[in-house]
Amino acid sequence: MSESNGTARVALVTGAARGIGRGIALRLAADGLDVAVNDLESMQGELDSVAEDIRDKGRRSVAIAADVSKPEEVEEMVGRVVGELGKLDVMVANAGIAQIKPLLDVTPEEFDRLMAVNLRGLFLCYQAAARQMIRQGSGGKIIGAASIAGHKGFSLLGHYSASKFGVRGLTQAAAQEWAEHGITVNAYCPGIVDTAMWELIDARIGEIQGLQKGEAMKQFSELITLGRVEQPEDVAAFVSYLASKDSDYMTGQSVMIDGGIIFS
Ligand SMILES: NC(=O)c1ccc[n+]([C@@H]2O[C@H](COP(=O)([O-])OP(=O)(O)OC[C@H]3O[C@@H](n4cnc5c(N)ncnc54)[C@H](O)[C@@H]3O)[C@@H](O)[C@H]2O)c1
Protein backbone atom coordinates (compact mmCIF):
# COMPACT_ATOMS: atom_id res chain seq x y z
CA MET A 1 0.00 0.00 0.00
CA SER A 2 1.89 3.12 -1.01
CA GLU A 3 1.50 6.41 0.81
CA SER A 4 -0.31 9.34 -0.72
CA ASN A 5 1.48 12.64 -1.32
CA GLY A 6 2.58 14.83 1.58
CA THR A 7 4.95 14.23 4.44
CA ALA A 8 5.79 10.56 4.83
CA ARG A 9 4.52 8.84 7.95
CA VAL A 10 7.16 7.60 10.37
CA ALA A 11 7.32 4.06 11.77
CA LEU A 12 9.51 2.46 14.41
CA VAL A 13 10.07 -1.32 14.32
CA THR A 14 11.71 -3.03 17.30
CA GLY A 15 13.77 -6.23 16.98
CA ALA A 16 14.38 -5.29 13.35
CA ALA A 17 17.97 -6.45 12.78
CA ARG A 18 16.77 -9.77 11.38
CA GLY A 19 13.78 -12.07 10.87
CA ILE A 20 10.21 -10.81 10.99
CA GLY A 21 11.17 -7.31 12.25
CA ARG A 22 13.55 -6.81 9.33
CA GLY A 23 10.86 -8.00 6.91
CA ILE A 24 8.33 -5.55 8.38
CA ALA A 25 10.78 -2.63 8.31
CA LEU A 26 11.62 -3.21 4.63
CA ARG A 27 7.94 -3.63 3.72
CA LEU A 28 6.90 -0.39 5.45
CA ALA A 29 9.74 1.41 3.66
CA ALA A 30 8.52 -0.03 0.34
CA ASP A 31 5.05 1.27 1.31
CA GLY A 32 6.54 4.78 1.48
CA LEU A 33 7.05 5.27 5.21
CA ASP A 34 10.24 6.51 6.83
CA VAL A 35 11.32 3.72 9.16
CA ALA A 36 13.42 3.80 12.33
CA VAL A 37 14.77 0.40 13.31
CA ASN A 38 15.74 -0.91 16.74
CA ASP A 39 17.56 -3.91 18.12
CA LEU A 40 20.02 -4.81 20.88
CA GLU A 41 23.48 -3.24 20.82
CA SER A 42 24.97 -6.68 20.04
CA MET A 43 23.07 -6.58 16.71
CA GLN A 44 24.35 -3.11 15.66
CA GLY A 45 26.06 -4.35 12.45
CA GLU A 46 22.94 -6.14 11.14
CA LEU A 47 20.74 -3.23 12.26
CA ASP A 48 22.86 -0.67 10.39
CA SER A 49 22.58 -2.75 7.25
CA VAL A 50 18.74 -2.83 7.51
CA ALA A 51 18.77 0.99 7.88
CA GLU A 52 21.00 1.16 4.80
CA ASP A 53 18.56 -1.04 2.83
CA ILE A 54 15.74 1.33 3.82
CA ARG A 55 17.71 4.36 2.61
CA ASP A 56 18.39 2.48 -0.64
CA LYS A 57 14.60 2.45 -1.12
CA GLY A 58 14.66 6.25 -0.92
CA ARG A 59 13.24 6.46 2.60
CA ARG A 60 14.76 7.97 5.72
CA SER A 61 15.92 5.67 8.49
CA VAL A 62 17.74 5.68 11.80
CA ALA A 63 19.20 2.64 13.58
CA ILE A 64 18.73 2.78 17.35
CA ALA A 65 20.28 0.26 19.73
CA ALA A 66 18.12 -0.19 22.83
CA ASP A 67 16.85 -2.99 25.06
CA VAL A 68 13.04 -2.81 24.99
CA SER A 69 12.80 -4.29 28.49
CA LYS A 70 14.40 -1.11 29.94
CA PRO A 71 12.02 1.85 30.39
CA GLU A 72 14.69 4.56 30.12
CA GLU A 73 16.06 3.04 26.89
CA VAL A 74 12.58 2.82 25.34
CA GLU A 75 11.85 6.43 26.24
CA GLU A 76 15.17 7.57 24.78
CA MET A 77 14.54 5.49 21.63
CA VAL A 78 11.18 7.15 20.94
CA GLY A 79 12.78 10.54 21.68
CA ARG A 80 15.45 9.85 19.07
CA VAL A 81 12.90 8.82 16.44
CA VAL A 82 11.04 12.09 16.97
CA GLY A 83 14.28 14.10 17.14
CA GLU A 84 15.70 12.62 13.92
CA LEU A 85 12.62 11.78 11.83
CA GLY A 86 10.22 14.41 13.23
CA LYS A 87 7.35 12.32 14.66
CA LEU A 88 6.02 8.82 15.28
CA ASP A 89 2.92 7.52 13.48
CA VAL A 90 3.36 3.73 13.57
CA MET A 91 4.91 1.66 16.37
CA VAL A 92 5.61 -2.00 15.68
CA ALA A 93 6.56 -3.68 18.99
CA ASN A 94 8.07 -6.77 17.39
CA ALA A 95 11.07 -7.66 19.58
CA GLY A 96 10.68 -10.98 21.35
CA ILE A 97 12.59 -14.00 22.58
CA ALA A 98 11.72 -17.69 22.88
CA GLN A 99 12.86 -20.40 25.25
CA ILE A 100 12.05 -24.09 24.88
CA LYS A 101 11.87 -25.79 28.25
CA PRO A 102 9.52 -28.07 30.18
CA LEU A 103 7.63 -25.94 32.70
CA LEU A 104 9.02 -28.08 35.54
CA ASP A 105 12.54 -26.88 34.65
CA VAL A 106 11.86 -23.17 33.99
CA THR A 107 13.53 -21.08 36.70
CA PRO A 108 11.89 -17.93 38.11
CA GLU A 109 14.74 -15.91 36.56
CA GLU A 110 14.11 -17.41 33.10
CA PHE A 111 10.38 -16.76 33.46
CA ASP A 112 11.04 -13.14 34.44
CA ARG A 113 13.51 -12.54 31.59
CA LEU A 114 11.12 -13.85 28.96
CA MET A 115 8.25 -11.76 30.34
CA ALA A 116 10.54 -8.72 30.60
CA VAL A 117 11.19 -8.75 26.86
CA ASN A 118 7.97 -10.17 25.38
CA LEU A 119 5.39 -8.53 27.65
CA ARG A 120 6.92 -5.68 29.67
CA GLY A 121 9.00 -4.64 26.62
CA LEU A 122 5.90 -4.57 24.46
CA PHE A 123 4.00 -2.65 27.17
CA LEU A 124 6.79 -0.06 27.41
CA CYS A 125 6.82 0.38 23.62
CA TYR A 126 3.01 0.67 23.45
CA GLN A 127 3.02 3.23 26.28
CA ALA A 128 5.89 5.39 24.99
CA ALA A 129 4.37 5.39 21.50
CA ALA A 130 0.88 6.28 22.76
CA ARG A 131 2.24 9.16 24.86
CA GLN A 132 4.02 10.56 21.80
CA MET A 133 1.01 10.07 19.50
CA ILE A 134 -1.31 11.76 22.01
CA ARG A 135 1.11 14.73 22.17
CA GLN A 136 1.10 14.92 18.36
CA GLY A 137 -2.72 14.85 18.33
CA SER A 138 -3.12 13.08 14.99
CA GLY A 139 -3.73 9.50 16.04
CA GLY A 140 -1.55 6.57 15.14
CA LYS A 141 -1.16 2.85 14.72
CA ILE A 142 0.26 0.67 17.46
CA ILE A 143 0.99 -2.91 16.44
CA GLY A 144 2.37 -5.76 18.55
CA ALA A 145 3.85 -9.21 18.03
CA ALA A 146 1.65 -11.97 19.43
CA SER A 147 1.68 -15.54 18.07
CA ILE A 148 -0.37 -18.65 17.50
CA ALA A 149 1.00 -19.40 20.99
CA GLY A 150 -1.11 -16.45 22.19
CA HIS A 151 -4.26 -18.37 21.22
CA LYS A 152 -3.23 -21.88 22.28
CA GLY A 153 -0.65 -22.83 24.90
CA PHE A 154 2.08 -25.04 23.40
CA SER A 155 4.00 -27.59 25.47
CA LEU A 156 7.70 -26.74 25.97
CA LEU A 157 6.71 -23.13 25.22
CA GLY A 158 4.74 -22.53 28.44
CA HIS A 159 6.14 -19.19 29.57
CA TYR A 160 6.43 -18.02 25.94
CA SER A 161 2.74 -18.88 25.40
CA ALA A 162 1.83 -17.01 28.60
CA SER A 163 3.70 -13.92 27.39
CA LYS A 164 1.81 -13.96 24.08
CA PHE A 165 -1.58 -14.44 25.80
CA GLY A 166 -0.53 -11.34 27.77
CA VAL A 167 0.08 -9.43 24.55
CA ARG A 168 -3.52 -10.10 23.53
CA GLY A 169 -4.90 -8.79 26.82
CA LEU A 170 -2.78 -5.67 26.73
CA THR A 171 -3.72 -5.03 23.10
CA GLN A 172 -7.44 -5.25 23.91
CA ALA A 173 -7.16 -2.87 26.88
CA ALA A 174 -4.89 -0.37 25.09
CA ALA A 175 -7.28 -0.26 22.13
CA GLN A 176 -10.13 0.76 24.43
CA GLU A 177 -8.11 3.34 26.39
CA TRP A 178 -6.56 5.07 23.39
CA ALA A 179 -9.43 4.98 20.86
CA GLU A 180 -10.45 8.51 21.91
CA HIS A 181 -7.05 9.71 20.67
CA GLY A 182 -7.50 8.17 17.23
CA ILE A 183 -5.01 5.41 17.98
CA THR A 184 -5.74 1.84 16.90
CA VAL A 185 -3.95 -1.06 18.60
CA ASN A 186 -3.73 -4.51 17.02
CA ALA A 187 -1.42 -7.51 17.08
CA TYR A 188 -0.27 -10.06 14.50
CA CYS A 189 -0.07 -13.77 15.28
CA PRO A 190 2.43 -15.57 13.05
CA GLY A 191 2.67 -19.36 12.90
CA ILE A 192 5.91 -21.14 12.04
CA VAL A 193 8.18 -18.55 10.45
CA ASP A 194 11.54 -19.39 8.95
CA THR A 195 13.75 -17.24 11.22
CA ALA A 196 16.58 -17.68 13.74
CA MET A 197 13.92 -18.06 16.45
CA TRP A 198 12.60 -21.22 14.78
CA GLU A 199 16.14 -22.56 14.30
CA LEU A 200 16.47 -22.33 18.08
CA ILE A 201 13.08 -23.95 18.70
CA ASP A 202 13.90 -26.77 16.27
CA ALA A 203 17.30 -27.41 17.89
CA ARG A 204 15.98 -27.43 21.48
CA ILE A 205 12.93 -29.61 20.75
CA GLY A 206 15.30 -31.92 18.83
CA GLU A 207 17.55 -32.18 21.92
CA ILE A 208 14.64 -32.86 24.28
CA GLN A 209 12.86 -35.35 22.02
CA GLY A 210 15.92 -36.91 20.35
CA LEU A 211 15.12 -35.61 16.85
CA GLN A 212 17.52 -34.74 14.01
CA LYS A 213 18.02 -31.10 12.96
CA GLY A 214 14.98 -29.92 10.99
CA GLU A 215 12.70 -32.74 12.15
CA ALA A 216 10.77 -30.75 14.78
CA MET A 217 10.21 -27.96 12.26
CA LYS A 218 9.00 -30.57 9.75
CA GLN A 219 6.58 -32.11 12.25
CA PHE A 220 5.15 -28.72 13.18
CA SER A 221 4.94 -27.75 9.50
CA GLU A 222 2.54 -30.62 8.91
CA LEU A 223 0.02 -28.53 10.87
CA ILE A 224 0.07 -25.77 8.21
CA THR A 225 -3.01 -25.89 5.97
CA LEU A 226 -1.30 -23.95 3.17
CA GLY A 227 1.50 -26.53 3.15
CA ARG A 228 4.56 -24.33 3.42
CA VAL A 229 6.57 -22.67 6.18
CA GLU A 230 5.84 -18.96 6.66
CA GLN A 231 8.32 -16.31 5.51
CA PRO A 232 8.89 -12.90 7.17
CA GLU A 233 7.33 -11.31 4.05
CA ASP A 234 4.04 -13.13 4.74
CA VAL A 235 3.85 -11.49 8.17
CA ALA A 236 5.05 -8.13 6.82
CA ALA A 237 2.24 -8.03 4.23
CA PHE A 238 -0.33 -8.22 7.02
CA VAL A 239 1.49 -5.65 9.17
CA SER A 240 1.50 -3.37 6.12
CA TYR A 241 -2.31 -3.52 6.25
CA LEU A 242 -2.39 -2.90 10.03
CA ALA A 243 -0.16 0.15 9.52
CA SER A 244 -2.30 1.52 6.70
CA LYS A 245 -5.52 3.54 6.60
CA ASP A 246 -7.31 0.45 5.30
CA SER A 247 -7.32 -0.99 8.84
CA ASP A 248 -8.74 2.18 10.45
CA TYR A 249 -11.91 0.33 11.54
CA MET A 250 -10.01 -2.51 13.23
CA THR A 251 -8.82 -2.24 16.83
CA GLY A 252 -8.06 -4.50 19.78
CA GLN A 253 -7.59 -7.57 17.59
CA SER A 254 -4.83 -10.19 17.62
CA VAL A 255 -5.17 -11.75 14.21
CA MET A 256 -3.78 -15.05 12.97
CA ILE A 257 -1.45 -14.87 9.98
CA ASP A 258 -0.28 -18.48 10.13
CA GLY A 259 -1.15 -20.28 6.88
CA GLY A 260 -4.05 -21.99 8.68
CA ILE A 261 -2.76 -23.63 11.88
CA ILE A 262 -5.17 -22.25 14.47
CA PHE A 263 -8.80 -21.68 13.52
CA SER A 264 -10.54 -19.32 15.92
N1 LIG B 1 9.52 -17.11 14.19
C1 LIG B 1 8.28 -17.50 14.47
O1 LIG B 1 7.85 -18.57 14.05
C2 LIG B 1 7.34 -16.61 15.27
C3 LIG B 1 6.01 -17.05 15.42
C4 LIG B 1 5.13 -16.28 16.15
C5 LIG B 1 5.54 -15.08 16.72
N2 LIG B 1 6.83 -14.66 16.55
C6 LIG B 1 7.19 -13.40 17.18
O2 LIG B 1 7.63 -12.48 16.20
C7 LIG B 1 8.63 -11.61 16.74
C8 LIG B 1 9.90 -11.68 15.89
O3 LIG B 1 10.36 -13.03 15.87
P1 LIG B 1 11.52 -13.55 14.89
O4 LIG B 1 11.18 -14.94 14.52
O5 LIG B 1 11.84 -12.57 13.84
O6 LIG B 1 12.73 -13.66 15.96
P2 LIG B 1 14.30 -13.40 15.79
O7 LIG B 1 14.93 -14.02 16.99
O8 LIG B 1 14.77 -13.84 14.44
O9 LIG B 1 14.41 -11.81 15.85
C9 LIG B 1 14.05 -11.11 17.02
C10 LIG B 1 14.91 -9.87 17.13
O10 LIG B 1 14.56 -9.22 18.36
C11 LIG B 1 15.76 -8.77 18.97
N3 LIG B 1 15.59 -8.62 20.42
C12 LIG B 1 15.56 -9.60 21.37
N4 LIG B 1 15.46 -9.07 22.58
C13 LIG B 1 15.42 -7.71 22.42
C14 LIG B 1 15.33 -6.63 23.32
N5 LIG B 1 15.26 -6.83 24.63
N6 LIG B 1 15.33 -5.36 22.80
C15 LIG B 1 15.40 -5.16 21.48
N7 LIG B 1 15.49 -6.16 20.57
C16 LIG B 1 15.51 -7.42 21.03
C17 LIG B 1 16.77 -9.86 18.63
O11 LIG B 1 18.12 -9.39 18.78
C18 LIG B 1 16.40 -10.20 17.20
O12 LIG B 1 17.11 -9.43 16.26
C19 LIG B 1 8.85 -12.08 18.19
O13 LIG B 1 8.07 -11.29 19.07
C20 LIG B 1 8.33 -13.50 18.17
O14 LIG B 1 7.92 -13.94 19.45
C21 LIG B 1 7.73 -15.39 15.84
mmCIF file with all atom_site columns, C-alpha atoms in Angstrom, residues 18 20 96-102 114 118 146-150 152 154-161 163-164 190-221 223 229-230 261:
data_model
loop_
_atom_site.group_PDB
_atom_site.id
_atom_site.type_symbol
_atom_site.label_atom_id
_atom_site.label_alt_id
_atom_site.label_comp_id
_atom_site.label_asym_id
_atom_site.label_entity_id
_atom_site.label_seq_id
_atom_site.pdbx_PDB_ins_code
_atom_site.Cartn_x
_atom_site.Cartn_y
_atom_site.Cartn_z
_atom_site.occupancy
_atom_site.B_iso_or_equiv
_atom_site.pdbx_formal_charge
_atom_site.auth_seq_id
_atom_site.auth_comp_id
_atom_site.auth_asym_id
_atom_site.auth_atom_id
_atom_site.pdbx_PDB_model_num
ATOM 1  C CA . ARG A 1 18  ? 16.766 -9.774  11.384 1.00 0.00 ? 18  ARG A CA 1
ATOM 2  C CA . ILE A 1 20  ? 10.206 -10.807 10.995 1.00 0.00 ? 20  ILE A CA 1
ATOM 3  C CA . GLY A 1 96  ? 10.683 -10.978 21.348 1.00 0.00 ? 96  GLY A CA 1
ATOM 4  C CA . ILE A 1 97  ? 12.586 -14.004 22.581 1.00 0.00 ? 97  ILE A CA 1
ATOM 5  C CA . ALA A 1 98  ? 11.722 -17.687 22.885 1.00 0.00 ? 98  ALA A CA 1
ATOM 6  C CA . GLN A 1 99  ? 12.857 -20.402 25.247 1.00 0.00 ? 99  GLN A CA 1
ATOM 7  C CA . ILE A 1 100 ? 12.053 -24.093 24.885 1.00 0.00 ? 100 ILE A CA 1
ATOM 8  C CA . LYS A 1 101 ? 11.874 -25.790 28.247 1.00 0.00 ? 101 LYS A CA 1
ATOM 9  C CA . PRO A 1 102 ? 9.517  -28.067 30.176 1.00 0.00 ? 102 PRO A CA 1
ATOM 10 C CA . LEU A 1 114 ? 11.119 -13.846 28.958 1.00 0.00 ? 114 LEU A CA 1
ATOM 11 C CA . ASN A 1 118 ? 7.968  -10.170 25.380 1.00 0.00 ? 118 ASN A CA 1
ATOM 12 C CA . ALA A 1 146 ? 1.652  -11.966 19.434 1.00 0.00 ? 146 ALA A CA 1
ATOM 13 C CA . SER A 1 147 ? 1.677  -15.537 18.074 1.00 0.00 ? 147 SER A CA 1
ATOM 14 C CA . ILE A 1 148 ? -0.370 -18.654 17.495 1.00 0.00 ? 148 ILE A CA 1
ATOM 15 C CA . ALA A 1 149 ? 1.002  -19.399 20.987 1.00 0.00 ? 149 ALA A CA 1
ATOM 16 C CA . GLY A 1 150 ? -1.106 -16.450 22.185 1.00 0.00 ? 150 GLY A CA 1
ATOM 17 C CA . LYS A 1 152 ? -3.230 -21.885 22.278 1.00 0.00 ? 152 LYS A CA 1
ATOM 18 C CA . PHE A 1 154 ? 2.084  -25.044 23.401 1.00 0.00 ? 154 PHE A CA 1
ATOM 19 C CA . SER A 1 155 ? 4.002  -27.588 25.468 1.00 0.00 ? 155 SER A CA 1
ATOM 20 C CA . LEU A 1 156 ? 7.697  -26.738 25.969 1.00 0.00 ? 156 LEU A CA 1
ATOM 21 C CA . LEU A 1 157 ? 6.709  -23.133 25.215 1.00 0.00 ? 157 LEU A CA 1
ATOM 22 C CA . GLY A 1 158 ? 4.736  -22.535 28.437 1.00 0.00 ? 158 GLY A CA 1
ATOM 23 C CA . HIS A 1 159 ? 6.140  -19.194 29.568 1.00 0.00 ? 159 HIS A CA 1
ATOM 24 C CA . TYR A 1 160 ? 6.434  -18.024 25.940 1.00 0.00 ? 160 TYR A CA 1
ATOM 25 C CA . SER A 1 161 ? 2.741  -18.878 25.396 1.00 0.00 ? 161 SER A CA 1
ATOM 26 C CA . SER A 1 163 ? 3.698  -13.920 27.392 1.00 0.00 ? 163 SER A CA 1
ATOM 27 C CA . LYS A 1 164 ? 1.813  -13.958 24.080 1.00 0.00 ? 164 LYS A CA 1
ATOM 28 C CA . PRO A 1 190 ? 2.429  -15.567 13.047 1.00 0.00 ? 190 PRO A CA 1
ATOM 29 C CA . GLY A 1 191 ? 2.675  -19.359 12.900 1.00 0.00 ? 191 GLY A CA 1
ATOM 30 C CA . ILE A 1 192 ? 5.915  -21.138 12.035 1.00 0.00 ? 192 ILE A CA 1
ATOM 31 C CA . VAL A 1 193 ? 8.179  -18.555 10.454 1.00 0.00 ? 193 VAL A CA 1
ATOM 32 C CA . ASP A 1 194 ? 11.537 -19.390 8.947  1.00 0.00 ? 194 ASP A CA 1
ATOM 33 C CA . THR A 1 195 ? 13.755 -17.244 11.220 1.00 0.00 ? 195 THR A CA 1
ATOM 34 C CA . ALA A 1 196 ? 16.582 -17.675 13.737 1.00 0.00 ? 196 ALA A CA 1
ATOM 35 C CA . MET A 1 197 ? 13.923 -18.057 16.450 1.00 0.00 ? 197 MET A CA 1
ATOM 36 C CA . TRP A 1 198 ? 12.601 -21.222 14.782 1.00 0.00 ? 198 TRP A CA 1
ATOM 37 C CA . GLU A 1 199 ? 16.142 -22.556 14.299 1.00 0.00 ? 199 GLU A CA 1
ATOM 38 C CA . LEU A 1 200 ? 16.472 -22.331 18.077 1.00 0.00 ? 200 LEU A CA 1
ATOM 39 C CA . ILE A 1 201 ? 13.078 -23.948 18.700 1.00 0.00 ? 201 ILE A CA 1
ATOM 40 C CA . ASP A 1 202 ? 13.898 -26.772 16.272 1.00 0.00 ? 202 ASP A CA 1
ATOM 41 C CA . ALA A 1 203 ? 17.303 -27.409 17.887 1.00 0.00 ? 203 ALA A CA 1
ATOM 42 C CA . ARG A 1 204 ? 15.978 -27.426 21.483 1.00 0.00 ? 204 ARG A CA 1
ATOM 43 C CA . ILE A 1 205 ? 12.929 -29.612 20.750 1.00 0.00 ? 205 ILE A CA 1
ATOM 44 C CA . GLY A 1 206 ? 15.299 -31.918 18.834 1.00 0.00 ? 206 GLY A CA 1
ATOM 45 C CA . GLU A 1 207 ? 17.551 -32.185 21.919 1.00 0.00 ? 207 GLU A CA 1
ATOM 46 C CA . ILE A 1 208 ? 14.644 -32.856 24.277 1.00 0.00 ? 208 ILE A CA 1
ATOM 47 C CA . GLN A 1 209 ? 12.860 -35.349 22.021 1.00 0.00 ? 209 GLN A CA 1
ATOM 48 C CA . GLY A 1 210 ? 15.924 -36.910 20.355 1.00 0.00 ? 210 GLY A CA 1
ATOM 49 C CA . LEU A 1 211 ? 15.118 -35.613 16.852 1.00 0.00 ? 211 LEU A CA 1
ATOM 50 C CA . GLN A 1 212 ? 17.519 -34.739 14.014 1.00 0.00 ? 212 GLN A CA 1
ATOM 51 C CA . LYS A 1 213 ? 18.017 -31.097 12.964 1.00 0.00 ? 213 LYS A CA 1
ATOM 52 C CA . GLY A 1 214 ? 14.985 -29.916 10.986 1.00 0.00 ? 214 GLY A CA 1
ATOM 53 C CA . GLU A 1 215 ? 12.700 -32.742 12.146 1.00 0.00 ? 215 GLU A CA 1
ATOM 54 C CA . ALA A 1 216 ? 10.774 -30.752 14.780 1.00 0.00 ? 216 ALA A CA 1
ATOM 55 C CA . MET A 1 217 ? 10.209 -27.958 12.262 1.00 0.00 ? 217 MET A CA 1
ATOM 56 C CA . LYS A 1 218 ? 9.005  -30.572 9.746  1.00 0.00 ? 218 LYS A CA 1
ATOM 57 C CA . GLN A 1 219 ? 6.583  -32.110 12.251 1.00 0.00 ? 219 GLN A CA 1
ATOM 58 C CA . PHE A 1 220 ? 5.153  -28.722 13.178 1.00 0.00 ? 220 PHE A CA 1
ATOM 59 C CA . SER A 1 221 ? 4.942  -27.755 9.501  1.00 0.00 ? 221 SER A CA 1
ATOM 60 C CA . LEU A 1 223 ? 0.015  -28.531 10.872 1.00 0.00 ? 223 LEU A CA 1
ATOM 61 C CA . VAL A 1 229 ? 6.569  -22.668 6.184  1.00 0.00 ? 229 VAL A CA 1
ATOM 62 C CA . GLU A 1 230 ? 5.845  -18.961 6.662  1.00 0.00 ? 230 GLU A CA 1
ATOM 63 C CA . ILE A 1 261 ? -2.760 -23.626 11.884 1.00 0.00 ? 261 ILE A CA 1
#
